[in-house]
XYZ file of C-alpha atoms in Angstrom:
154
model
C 0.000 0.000 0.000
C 3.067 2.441 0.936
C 4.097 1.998 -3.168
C 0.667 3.065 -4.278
C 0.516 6.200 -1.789
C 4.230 7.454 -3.166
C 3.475 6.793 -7.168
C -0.486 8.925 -6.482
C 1.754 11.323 -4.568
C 4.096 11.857 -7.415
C 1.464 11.956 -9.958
C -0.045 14.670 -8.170
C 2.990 17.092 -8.080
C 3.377 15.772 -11.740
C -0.310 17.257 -12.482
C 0.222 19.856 -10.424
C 3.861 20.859 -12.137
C 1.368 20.726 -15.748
C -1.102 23.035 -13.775
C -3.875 20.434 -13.567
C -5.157 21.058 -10.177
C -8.351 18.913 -10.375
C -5.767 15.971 -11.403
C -3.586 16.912 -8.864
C -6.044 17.084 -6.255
C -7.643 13.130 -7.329
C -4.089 11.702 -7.405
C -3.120 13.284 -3.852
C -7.166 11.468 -3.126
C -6.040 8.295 -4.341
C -2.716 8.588 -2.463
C -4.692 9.247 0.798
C -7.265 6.402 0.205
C -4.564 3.772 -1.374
C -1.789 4.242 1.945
C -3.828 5.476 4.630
C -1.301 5.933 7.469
C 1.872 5.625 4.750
C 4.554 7.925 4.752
C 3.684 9.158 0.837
C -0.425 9.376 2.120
C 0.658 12.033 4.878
C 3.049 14.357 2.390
C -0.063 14.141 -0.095
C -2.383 15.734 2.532
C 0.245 18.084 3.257
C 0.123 18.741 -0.834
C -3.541 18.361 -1.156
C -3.930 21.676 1.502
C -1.216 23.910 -0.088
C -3.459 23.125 -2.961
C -6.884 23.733 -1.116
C -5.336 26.664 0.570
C -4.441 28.394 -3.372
C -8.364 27.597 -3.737
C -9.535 29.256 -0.912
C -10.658 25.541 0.649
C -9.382 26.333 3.710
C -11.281 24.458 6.413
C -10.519 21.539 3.841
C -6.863 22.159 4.025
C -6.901 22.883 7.796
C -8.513 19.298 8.056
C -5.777 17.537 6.512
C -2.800 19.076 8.240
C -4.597 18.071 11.639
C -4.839 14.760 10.401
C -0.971 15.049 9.901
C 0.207 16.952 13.497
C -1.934 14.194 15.248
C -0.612 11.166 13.468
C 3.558 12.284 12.926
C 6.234 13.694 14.886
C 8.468 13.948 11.988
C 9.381 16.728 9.063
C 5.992 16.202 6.962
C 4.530 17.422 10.881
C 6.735 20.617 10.721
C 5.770 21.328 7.346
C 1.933 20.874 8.202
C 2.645 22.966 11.177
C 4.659 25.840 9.049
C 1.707 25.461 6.706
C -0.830 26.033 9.724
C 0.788 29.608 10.120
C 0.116 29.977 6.070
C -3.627 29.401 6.657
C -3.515 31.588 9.445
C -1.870 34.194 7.600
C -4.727 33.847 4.281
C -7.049 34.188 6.790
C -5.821 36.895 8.529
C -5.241 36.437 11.885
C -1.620 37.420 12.509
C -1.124 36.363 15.699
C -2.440 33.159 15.427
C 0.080 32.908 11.983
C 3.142 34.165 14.570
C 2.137 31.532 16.825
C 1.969 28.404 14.638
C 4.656 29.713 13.204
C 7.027 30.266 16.513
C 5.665 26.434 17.068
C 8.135 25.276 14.331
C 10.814 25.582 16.398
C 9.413 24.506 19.405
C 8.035 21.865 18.446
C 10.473 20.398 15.859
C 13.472 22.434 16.077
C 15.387 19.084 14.097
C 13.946 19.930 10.826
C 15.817 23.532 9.603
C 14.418 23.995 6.699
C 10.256 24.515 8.047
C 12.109 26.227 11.534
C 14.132 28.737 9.120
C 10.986 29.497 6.938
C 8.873 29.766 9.700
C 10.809 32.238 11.759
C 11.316 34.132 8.477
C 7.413 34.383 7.648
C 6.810 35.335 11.686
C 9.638 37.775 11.029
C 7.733 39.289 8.426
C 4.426 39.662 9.917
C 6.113 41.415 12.521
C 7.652 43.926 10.039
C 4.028 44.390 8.918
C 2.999 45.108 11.971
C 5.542 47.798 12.974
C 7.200 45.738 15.515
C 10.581 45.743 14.491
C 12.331 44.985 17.053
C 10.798 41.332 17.170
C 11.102 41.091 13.481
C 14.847 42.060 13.360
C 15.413 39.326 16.441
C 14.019 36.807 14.365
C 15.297 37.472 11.308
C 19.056 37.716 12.319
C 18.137 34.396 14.378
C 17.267 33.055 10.700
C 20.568 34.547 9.103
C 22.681 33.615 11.962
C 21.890 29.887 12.615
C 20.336 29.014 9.422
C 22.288 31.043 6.129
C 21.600 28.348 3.883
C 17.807 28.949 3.896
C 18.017 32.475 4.626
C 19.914 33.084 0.883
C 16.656 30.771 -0.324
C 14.368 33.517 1.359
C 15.425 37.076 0.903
């Protein structure tokens, strides 16, 4: 069943890389409904909300990344938990955004990439928000302990 989750999976970024969503969005389906609780069924519901989220399905796409932070502890979690402080951010509550994001680290500290991106994107609200001070702390936290994402980001 894992096999069948990881080739939907790929189809779906496949689809999605040709800019068919609605093909995209059945394969991630299938890859959900064919693994279940496999690896490749997890990253597609991770996929399958970026997707929702572009489509303004976002209860749909908050759905699926709780369905990932209950079931893993491991870097498809801190990606649906830097992904939780996207939605937050589309619908525009800030400080709930700052605080999934500042859960990143927290929470999965391990995984650079999703802590780097995530204190970068809380960084940023706070430079929205005039509070530059917090912004600047977080930001030089990103350049200082994480340059190889921070190049990625600026």
């Amino acid at each position: 069943p894992g096999i069948l989750s990881d080739i939907f999976l790929l189809k779906g970024q496949l689809e999605l890389a040709s800019n068919n969503y609605s093909g995209a969005e059945k394969s991630w389906k299938d890859a959900i409904s064919k693994g279940k609780n496999a690896f490749g069924a997890y990253e597609a519901r991770c996929e399958l909300s970026e997707l929702y989220m572009n489509q303004n399905k976002l209860s749909s796409a908050d759905n699926l990344l709780d369905e990932v932070l209950q079931n893993r502890d491991d870097e498809l979690a801190a990606r649906a938990q830097y992904l939780k402080g996207n939605l937050a951010e589309i619908q525009g509550d800030e400080s709930r955004a700052i605080l999934e994001y500042l859960k990143v680290k927290t929470l999965y500290r391990g995984f650079a990439q999703w802590v780097a991106k995530s204190l970068f994107n809380a960084g940023k609200i706070y430079v929205k928000q005039g509070k530059t001070e917090k912004a600047e702390r977080l930001i030089d936290e990103v350049k200082e302990t994480y340059p190889q994402y921070y190049d990625e980001m600026e």
